[in-house]
mmCIF file of C-alpha atoms and ligand atoms in Angstrom:
data_model
loop_
_atom_site.group_PDB
_atom_site.id
_atom_site.type_symbol
_atom_site.label_atom_id
_atom_site.label_comp_id
_atom_site.label_asym_id
_atom_site.label_seq_id
_atom_site.Cartn_x
_atom_site.Cartn_y
_atom_site.Cartn_z
ATOM 1 C CA MET A 2 0.000 0.000 0.000
ATOM 2 C CA ASN A 3 1.798 3.164 -1.131
ATOM 3 C CA LEU A 4 1.709 6.380 -3.115
ATOM 4 C CA SER A 5 2.889 4.810 -6.383
ATOM 5 C CA LEU A 6 0.771 5.359 -9.510
ATOM 6 C CA GLU A 7 3.022 3.210 -11.749
ATOM 7 C CA GLY A 8 1.068 1.675 -14.625
ATOM 8 C CA ARG A 9 -1.909 3.963 -14.090
ATOM 9 C CA THR A 10 -3.445 6.650 -16.327
ATOM 10 C CA TYR A 11 -5.158 9.848 -15.190
ATOM 11 C CA VAL A 12 -7.092 12.561 -17.046
ATOM 12 C CA ILE A 13 -6.325 16.108 -15.940
ATOM 13 C CA MET A 14 -8.793 18.764 -17.091
ATOM 14 C CA GLY A 15 -7.991 22.457 -16.785
ATOM 15 C CA VAL A 16 -4.260 23.204 -16.975
ATOM 16 C CA ALA A 17 -3.991 26.789 -18.296
ATOM 17 C CA ASN A 18 -0.284 27.425 -17.589
ATOM 18 C CA LYS A 19 2.561 26.580 -15.222
ATOM 19 C CA ARG A 20 0.868 28.409 -12.325
ATOM 20 C CA SER A 21 -2.335 26.376 -12.594
ATOM 21 C CA ILE A 22 -3.225 24.179 -9.610
ATOM 22 C CA ALA A 23 -3.964 21.512 -12.237
ATOM 23 C CA TRP A 24 -0.286 21.672 -13.272
ATOM 24 C CA GLY A 25 0.769 21.144 -9.638
ATOM 25 C CA ILE A 26 -1.469 18.065 -9.622
ATOM 26 C CA ALA A 27 0.027 16.855 -12.921
ATOM 27 C CA GLN A 28 3.585 17.152 -11.579
ATOM 28 C CA ALA A 29 2.753 15.231 -8.392
ATOM 29 C CA LEU A 30 1.025 12.383 -10.267
ATOM 30 C CA ASP A 31 3.845 12.253 -12.848
ATOM 31 C CA LYS A 32 6.495 11.935 -10.107
ATOM 32 C CA ALA A 33 4.482 9.005 -8.720
ATOM 33 C CA GLY A 34 4.713 7.267 -12.106
ATOM 34 C CA ALA A 35 1.339 8.095 -13.651
ATOM 35 C CA ARG A 36 0.664 8.463 -17.376
ATOM 36 C CA LEU A 37 -1.282 11.682 -17.960
ATOM 37 C CA ILE A 38 -3.948 12.733 -20.444
ATOM 38 C CA PHE A 39 -4.638 16.475 -20.598
ATOM 39 C CA THR A 40 -7.792 18.185 -21.794
ATOM 40 C CA TYR A 41 -8.055 21.921 -22.381
ATOM 41 C CA ALA A 42 -10.687 24.347 -23.622
ATOM 42 C CA ARG A 43 -8.661 27.072 -25.328
ATOM 43 C CA GLU A 44 -6.022 26.501 -28.064
ATOM 44 C CA ARG A 45 -3.577 28.694 -26.105
ATOM 45 C CA SER A 46 -3.836 26.437 -23.057
ATOM 46 C CA GLY A 47 -3.197 23.466 -25.356
ATOM 47 C CA ALA A 48 0.011 25.007 -26.628
ATOM 48 C CA ASN A 49 1.117 25.778 -23.055
ATOM 49 C CA ILE A 50 0.359 22.228 -21.839
ATOM 50 C CA LYS A 51 2.233 20.513 -24.688
ATOM 51 C CA LYS A 52 5.332 22.584 -23.847
ATOM 52 C CA LEU A 53 4.956 21.984 -20.102
ATOM 53 C CA ALA A 54 4.435 18.229 -20.622
ATOM 54 C CA GLU A 55 7.956 17.981 -22.074
ATOM 55 C CA THR A 56 9.266 18.659 -18.547
ATOM 56 C CA LEU A 57 7.434 15.657 -17.056
ATOM 57 C CA GLU A 58 9.281 12.403 -16.204
ATOM 58 C CA ASN A 59 6.818 10.369 -18.288
ATOM 59 C CA LYS A 60 6.869 11.474 -21.949
ATOM 60 C CA ASN A 61 3.726 9.598 -23.006
ATOM 61 C CA SER A 62 1.088 12.272 -22.317
ATOM 62 C CA LEU A 63 -1.947 12.672 -24.570
ATOM 63 C CA PHE A 64 -3.773 15.943 -25.310
ATOM 64 C CA TYR A 65 -7.384 16.652 -26.244
ATOM 65 C CA GLN A 66 -9.382 19.836 -26.676
ATOM 66 C CA CYS A 67 -12.640 19.623 -24.696
ATOM 67 C CA ASP A 68 -15.293 22.296 -24.125
ATOM 68 C CA VAL A 69 -17.165 21.047 -21.035
ATOM 69 C CA SER A 70 -20.202 23.204 -21.857
ATOM 70 C CA SER A 71 -20.878 20.763 -24.722
ATOM 71 C CA ASP A 72 -22.123 17.240 -23.959
ATOM 72 C CA GLU A 73 -21.182 16.256 -27.509
ATOM 73 C CA ASP A 74 -17.595 17.461 -27.016
ATOM 74 C CA ILE A 75 -17.310 15.556 -23.725
ATOM 75 C CA GLU A 76 -18.646 12.403 -25.405
ATOM 76 C CA LYS A 77 -16.212 12.800 -28.311
ATOM 77 C CA THR A 78 -13.247 13.416 -25.997
ATOM 78 C CA PHE A 79 -13.835 10.401 -23.774
ATOM 79 C CA SER A 80 -14.460 8.018 -26.666
ATOM 80 C CA ALA A 81 -11.161 9.220 -28.189
ATOM 81 C CA ILE A 82 -9.461 8.627 -24.823
ATOM 82 C CA LYS A 83 -11.025 5.149 -24.648
ATOM 83 C CA GLU A 84 -9.671 4.425 -28.145
ATOM 84 C CA GLU A 85 -6.137 5.549 -27.338
ATOM 85 C CA ALA A 86 -5.701 4.715 -23.667
ATOM 86 C CA GLY A 87 -8.401 2.118 -22.909
ATOM 87 C CA VAL A 88 -8.611 2.151 -19.106
ATOM 88 C CA ILE A 89 -8.130 5.253 -16.931
ATOM 89 C CA HIS A 90 -7.681 5.197 -13.145
ATOM 90 C CA GLY A 91 -8.901 8.665 -12.267
ATOM 91 C CA LEU A 92 -9.695 12.207 -13.254
ATOM 92 C CA ALA A 93 -8.836 15.658 -11.906
ATOM 93 C CA HIS A 94 -11.550 18.212 -12.695
ATOM 94 C CA CYS A 95 -9.928 21.657 -12.353
ATOM 95 C CA ILE A 96 -12.464 23.709 -14.285
ATOM 96 C CA ALA A 97 -14.513 26.738 -13.244
ATOM 97 C CA PHE A 98 -15.749 29.978 -14.738
ATOM 98 C CA ALA A 99 -17.927 32.960 -13.818
ATOM 99 C CA LYS A 100 -18.254 36.410 -15.378
ATOM 100 C CA THR A 101 -15.762 38.812 -13.749
ATOM 101 C CA GLU A 102 -18.475 41.431 -13.336
ATOM 102 C CA GLU A 103 -20.231 38.928 -11.034
ATOM 103 C CA LEU A 104 -17.107 38.226 -8.929
ATOM 104 C CA GLY A 105 -17.342 41.435 -6.937
ATOM 105 C CA GLY A 106 -20.003 43.886 -5.749
ATOM 106 C CA GLU A 107 -23.319 42.547 -4.444
ATOM 107 C CA PHE A 108 -24.480 38.957 -4.888
ATOM 108 C CA LEU A 109 -27.954 40.431 -5.439
ATOM 109 C CA ASP A 110 -26.746 41.739 -8.813
ATOM 110 C CA THR A 111 -26.152 38.207 -10.142
ATOM 111 C CA THR A 112 -27.919 37.810 -13.504
ATOM 112 C CA ARG A 113 -29.880 34.714 -14.541
ATOM 113 C CA ASP A 114 -27.472 33.889 -17.369
ATOM 114 C CA GLY A 115 -24.441 34.640 -15.166
ATOM 115 C CA PHE A 116 -25.804 32.238 -12.552
ATOM 116 C CA LEU A 117 -26.483 29.527 -15.142
ATOM 117 C CA LEU A 118 -23.081 29.977 -16.811
ATOM 118 C CA ALA A 119 -21.183 29.727 -13.503
ATOM 119 C CA HIS A 120 -23.125 26.596 -12.490
ATOM 120 C CA ASN A 121 -22.877 25.033 -15.945
ATOM 121 C CA ILE A 122 -19.092 25.280 -16.202
ATOM 122 C CA SER A 123 -18.100 25.160 -12.512
ATOM 123 C CA SER A 124 -20.527 22.555 -11.189
ATOM 124 C CA TYR A 125 -22.551 20.581 -13.755
ATOM 125 C CA SER A 126 -19.394 19.798 -15.764
ATOM 126 C CA LEU A 127 -18.170 17.497 -12.953
ATOM 127 C CA THR A 128 -21.283 15.337 -13.286
ATOM 128 C CA ALA A 129 -21.040 15.346 -17.084
ATOM 129 C CA VAL A 130 -17.359 14.304 -17.205
ATOM 130 C CA SER A 131 -17.846 11.735 -14.405
ATOM 131 C CA LYS A 132 -20.630 10.100 -16.423
ATOM 132 C CA ALA A 133 -18.426 10.026 -19.559
ATOM 133 C CA ALA A 134 -15.362 8.749 -17.660
ATOM 134 C CA ARG A 135 -17.198 6.024 -15.704
ATOM 135 C CA PRO A 136 -17.081 3.349 -18.466
ATOM 136 C CA LEU A 137 -13.299 3.866 -18.799
ATOM 137 C CA MET A 138 -12.715 3.301 -15.060
ATOM 138 C CA SER A 139 -13.321 -0.463 -15.262
ATOM 139 C CA GLU A 140 -10.632 -1.095 -12.620
ATOM 140 C CA GLY A 141 -12.120 1.441 -10.193
ATOM 141 C CA GLY A 142 -10.828 4.968 -9.834
ATOM 142 C CA SER A 143 -10.590 8.293 -8.083
ATOM 143 C CA ILE A 144 -12.192 11.531 -9.218
ATOM 144 C CA ILE A 145 -11.151 14.832 -7.641
ATOM 145 C CA THR A 146 -12.314 18.391 -8.118
ATOM 146 C CA LEU A 147 -11.236 21.780 -6.760
ATOM 147 C CA THR A 148 -13.380 23.954 -4.528
ATOM 148 C CA TYR A 149 -12.970 26.952 -2.229
ATOM 149 C CA LEU A 150 -14.147 28.021 1.246
ATOM 150 C CA GLY A 151 -16.492 30.550 -0.378
ATOM 151 C CA GLY A 152 -18.735 27.583 -1.207
ATOM 152 C CA GLU A 153 -19.205 26.851 2.520
ATOM 153 C CA ARG A 154 -19.521 30.373 3.896
ATOM 154 C CA VAL A 155 -19.579 33.989 2.701
ATOM 155 C CA VAL A 156 -16.240 35.297 1.395
ATOM 156 C CA ARG A 157 -16.534 38.890 0.138
ATOM 157 C CA ASN A 158 -16.547 39.169 -3.698
ATOM 158 C CA TYR A 159 -16.640 35.390 -4.321
ATOM 159 C CA ASN A 160 -20.400 35.743 -4.852
ATOM 160 C CA ILE A 161 -21.816 33.579 -7.658
ATOM 161 C CA MET A 162 -18.773 31.279 -7.633
ATOM 162 C CA GLY A 163 -19.623 30.519 -3.991
ATOM 163 C CA ALA A 164 -23.080 29.305 -4.969
ATOM 164 C CA ALA A 165 -21.549 27.247 -7.799
ATOM 165 C CA LYS A 166 -18.961 25.680 -5.439
ATOM 166 C CA ALA A 167 -21.715 24.797 -2.944
ATOM 167 C CA SER A 168 -23.435 22.992 -5.796
ATOM 168 C CA LEU A 169 -20.136 21.322 -6.785
ATOM 169 C CA GLU A 170 -19.490 20.134 -3.200
ATOM 170 C CA ALA A 171 -23.007 18.654 -2.953
ATOM 171 C CA SER A 172 -22.468 17.013 -6.364
ATOM 172 C CA VAL A 173 -19.281 15.371 -4.996
ATOM 173 C CA ARG A 174 -21.365 13.700 -2.277
ATOM 174 C CA TYR A 175 -24.118 12.478 -4.621
ATOM 175 C CA LEU A 176 -21.587 11.273 -7.252
ATOM 176 C CA ALA A 177 -19.631 9.484 -4.490
ATOM 177 C CA ASN A 178 -22.822 7.669 -3.542
ATOM 178 C CA ASP A 179 -23.630 6.640 -7.137
ATOM 179 C CA LEU A 180 -20.092 5.572 -8.089
ATOM 180 C CA GLY A 181 -18.936 3.878 -4.880
ATOM 181 C CA LYS A 182 -20.357 0.512 -5.998
ATOM 182 C CA ASP A 183 -18.097 0.733 -9.114
ATOM 183 C CA GLY A 184 -15.068 1.246 -6.869
ATOM 184 C CA ILE A 185 -14.859 4.876 -7.965
ATOM 185 C CA ARG A 186 -14.242 7.473 -5.256
ATOM 186 C CA VAL A 187 -15.168 11.163 -5.611
ATOM 187 C CA ASN A 188 -13.583 13.882 -3.433
ATOM 188 C CA ALA A 189 -12.909 17.619 -3.390
ATOM 189 C CA ILE A 190 -9.817 19.576 -2.423
ATOM 190 C CA SER A 191 -10.648 22.980 -0.942
ATOM 191 C CA ALA A 192 -7.526 24.991 -1.771
ATOM 192 C CA GLY A 193 -6.531 28.219 -0.094
ATOM 193 C CA PRO A 194 -6.018 31.250 -2.367
ATOM 194 C CA ILE A 195 -3.194 30.771 -4.899
ATOM 195 C CA LYS A 196 -2.135 33.349 -7.539
ATOM 196 C CA THR A 197 -3.381 31.707 -10.732
ATOM 197 C CA VAL A 198 -4.790 33.157 -13.960
ATOM 198 C CA SER A 199 -8.266 32.338 -12.593
ATOM 199 C CA ALA A 200 -7.633 34.320 -9.419
ATOM 200 C CA LYS A 201 -7.134 37.424 -11.603
ATOM 201 C CA GLY A 202 -10.899 37.417 -12.203
ATOM 202 C CA ILE A 203 -11.702 38.083 -8.539
ATOM 203 C CA SER A 204 -11.887 41.619 -7.099
ATOM 204 C CA ASP A 205 -9.397 42.454 -4.355
ATOM 205 C CA PHE A 206 -7.822 38.958 -4.421
ATOM 206 C CA ASN A 207 -4.507 40.205 -3.044
ATOM 207 C CA SER A 208 -6.082 41.406 0.221
ATOM 208 C CA VAL A 209 -7.301 37.843 0.862
ATOM 209 C CA ILE A 210 -3.781 36.381 0.454
ATOM 210 C CA LYS A 211 -2.472 38.994 2.930
ATOM 211 C CA MET A 212 -5.199 38.058 5.444
ATOM 212 C CA ILE A 213 -4.355 34.337 5.127
ATOM 213 C CA GLU A 214 -0.687 35.088 5.836
ATOM 214 C CA GLU A 215 -1.694 37.001 8.984
ATOM 215 C CA LYS A 216 -4.616 34.925 10.314
ATOM 216 C CA SER A 217 -4.268 31.288 9.181
ATOM 217 C CA PRO A 218 -2.920 28.785 11.758
ATOM 218 C CA LEU A 219 0.176 28.170 9.575
ATOM 219 C CA ARG A 220 0.566 31.959 8.959
ATOM 220 C CA ARG A 221 1.235 31.474 5.243
ATOM 221 C CA SER A 222 -0.588 30.783 1.968
ATOM 222 C CA VAL A 223 -0.409 27.370 0.282
ATOM 223 C CA ASP A 224 0.987 26.552 -3.157
ATOM 224 C CA GLN A 225 0.229 24.361 -6.185
ATOM 225 C CA GLU A 226 2.695 21.673 -5.000
ATOM 226 C CA GLU A 227 0.899 21.214 -1.640
ATOM 227 C CA VAL A 228 -2.439 20.830 -3.430
ATOM 228 C CA GLY A 229 -0.766 18.451 -5.905
ATOM 229 C CA ASN A 230 0.514 16.250 -3.075
ATOM 230 C CA THR A 231 -2.988 15.971 -1.560
ATOM 231 C CA ALA A 232 -4.316 15.116 -5.026
ATOM 232 C CA LEU A 233 -1.680 12.345 -5.228
ATOM 233 C CA PHE A 234 -2.885 11.013 -1.857
ATOM 234 C CA LEU A 235 -6.512 11.026 -3.082
ATOM 235 C CA MET A 236 -5.554 9.255 -6.340
ATOM 236 C CA SER A 237 -3.446 6.655 -4.499
ATOM 237 C CA ASP A 238 -4.404 3.522 -2.563
ATOM 238 C CA LEU A 239 -3.600 5.341 0.690
ATOM 239 C CA SER A 240 -7.014 7.045 0.487
ATOM 240 C CA LYS A 241 -9.017 3.934 -0.458
ATOM 241 C CA GLY A 242 -11.433 4.464 2.445
ATOM 242 C CA ILE A 243 -12.179 8.105 1.595
ATOM 243 C CA THR A 244 -15.023 9.243 -0.644
ATOM 244 C CA GLY A 245 -17.501 12.117 -0.648
ATOM 245 C CA GLU A 246 -14.944 14.142 1.337
ATOM 246 C CA ASN A 247 -13.724 17.739 1.066
ATOM 247 C CA ILE A 248 -10.106 18.091 2.209
ATOM 248 C CA HIS A 249 -8.988 21.641 3.028
ATOM 249 C CA VAL A 250 -5.444 22.441 1.902
ATOM 250 C CA ASP A 251 -5.577 26.003 3.182
ATOM 251 C CA SER A 252 -3.089 26.427 6.063
ATOM 252 C CA GLY A 253 -6.023 25.634 8.361
ATOM 253 C CA PHE A 254 -7.790 28.906 7.577
ATOM 254 C CA HIS A 255 -11.261 27.294 7.415
ATOM 255 C CA ILE A 256 -11.181 26.545 11.183
ATOM 256 C CA ILE A 257 -10.921 30.266 11.998
ATOM 257 C CA SER A 258 -14.147 32.277 12.410
HETATM 258 C C1 LIG B 26 -12.680 36.501 -2.749
HETATM 259 C C2 LIG B 26 -12.098 35.110 -2.796
HETATM 260 C C3 LIG B 26 -10.579 35.148 -2.767
HETATM 261 C C4 LIG B 26 -9.976 33.742 -2.884
HETATM 262 C C5 LIG B 26 -10.414 33.067 -4.165
HETATM 263 C C6 LIG B 26 -9.624 31.760 -4.387
HETATM 264 C C7 LIG B 26 -10.002 31.243 -5.749
HETATM 265 C C8 LIG B 26 -9.199 31.542 -6.848
HETATM 266 C C9 LIG B 26 -9.540 31.074 -8.117
HETATM 267 C C10 LIG B 26 -10.686 30.311 -8.277
HETATM 268 O O1 LIG B 26 -11.065 29.811 -9.517
HETATM 269 C C11 LIG B 26 -11.781 30.614 -10.361
HETATM 270 C C12 LIG B 26 -12.018 30.135 -11.648
HETATM 271 C C13 LIG B 26 -12.682 30.922 -12.578
HETATM 272 C C14 LIG B 26 -13.129 32.159 -12.199
HETATM 273 O O2 LIG B 26 -13.808 32.936 -13.125
HETATM 274 C C15 LIG B 26 -13.040 33.771 -13.898
HETATM 275 C C16 LIG B 26 -11.653 33.840 -13.782
HETATM 276 C C17 LIG B 26 -10.968 34.722 -14.635
HETATM 277 C C18 LIG B 26 -11.661 35.466 -15.557
HETATM 278 C C19 LIG B 26 -13.046 35.325 -15.604
HETATM 279 O O3 LIG B 26 -13.734 36.056 -16.503
HETATM 280 N N1 LIG B 26 -13.716 34.486 -14.784
HETATM 281 C C20 LIG B 26 -12.915 32.641 -10.915
HETATM 282 C C21 LIG B 26 -12.226 31.850 -9.977
HETATM 283 C C22 LIG B 26 -11.483 30.009 -7.173
HETATM 284 O O4 LIG B 26 -12.597 29.263 -7.393
HETATM 285 C C23 LIG B 26 -11.153 30.468 -5.910
#
C-alpha cells in the first residue's frame, strides 16, 4: 500500500499554464509514475500544456481539446481517450468559470445567465465528465475536483462562484454515492487562495492572500505543489477508504471564524 501510480493513467482537465493548480497536480502524479492525459478548452492552453508536458518524467502524455459546456464534445473526448488509452484510473476536474463582473459587488446583482453559466461550467461539468469517464474506469478509480471556502460560507466578492462551489461540493457527495459501488471514489480539495490566472478574475484577491498570511494557523498561503501532493494522496491507494470528502489544503484557515 503506497503512493505509487506506476502503470496507471489519469485525465487532468484544466491546466492553463505553469501556475495552474492543475499543473501542480500533474507534476505530483507524474512523479508518482502516472501516465497523464490532458484536456483543455482554449487553443492557447493546449500550446502551453504541450510545452509543459515535455518537462514531465513520463513522456507519453496525450492531449485533447474539450469544451465542457458541450455534452457532444465531452462524449467525443472520452471516446477518443477510450480508443487511445483504454482504461483510466482517475480524473482531476480543475475547471470553473464565472463572469468577472459577477465576482465582486453585491451577490444580489447576479444575472440569470451569469448564474447559469457559472453553475454550468463550474458545477454541472463534474457530473457530465464523471458520467463520460465512468465506463473507462473499469478497474475502479478516483475523481477529484477543486473547490474553495467561499462555497461553505460567505467570502466577500466570491459571490456567484460561492453558490456554484456549494453545488459542486453537494455534487461530490451524490456522485460518491452513485459511483462507490463501481469502486470509484469522488472527493474535493478545498484549496486556499493561490495566484493563478483564474484568481485574476476576482476583485481584491490580493487582500485575501495577505489576510491568510496574517490569520491562518500556519501563517502562510499554500501553493500548487501542496495541493498536488494531496491530489496524489486522493488518487493513491492510501485514500481507499475516503469518498464524498472535502479536504482543506488552506493552512487551516477554514477553522478560523
Ligand atoms: C474573494 C475570494 C478570494 C480567494 C479566491 C480563491 C479562488 C481563486 C480562483 C478560483 O477559480 C476561479 C475560476 C474561474 C473564475 O472565473 C473567472 C476567472 C478569470 C476570468 C473570468 O472572466 N472568470 C474565478 C475563480 C477560485 O474558485 C477560488
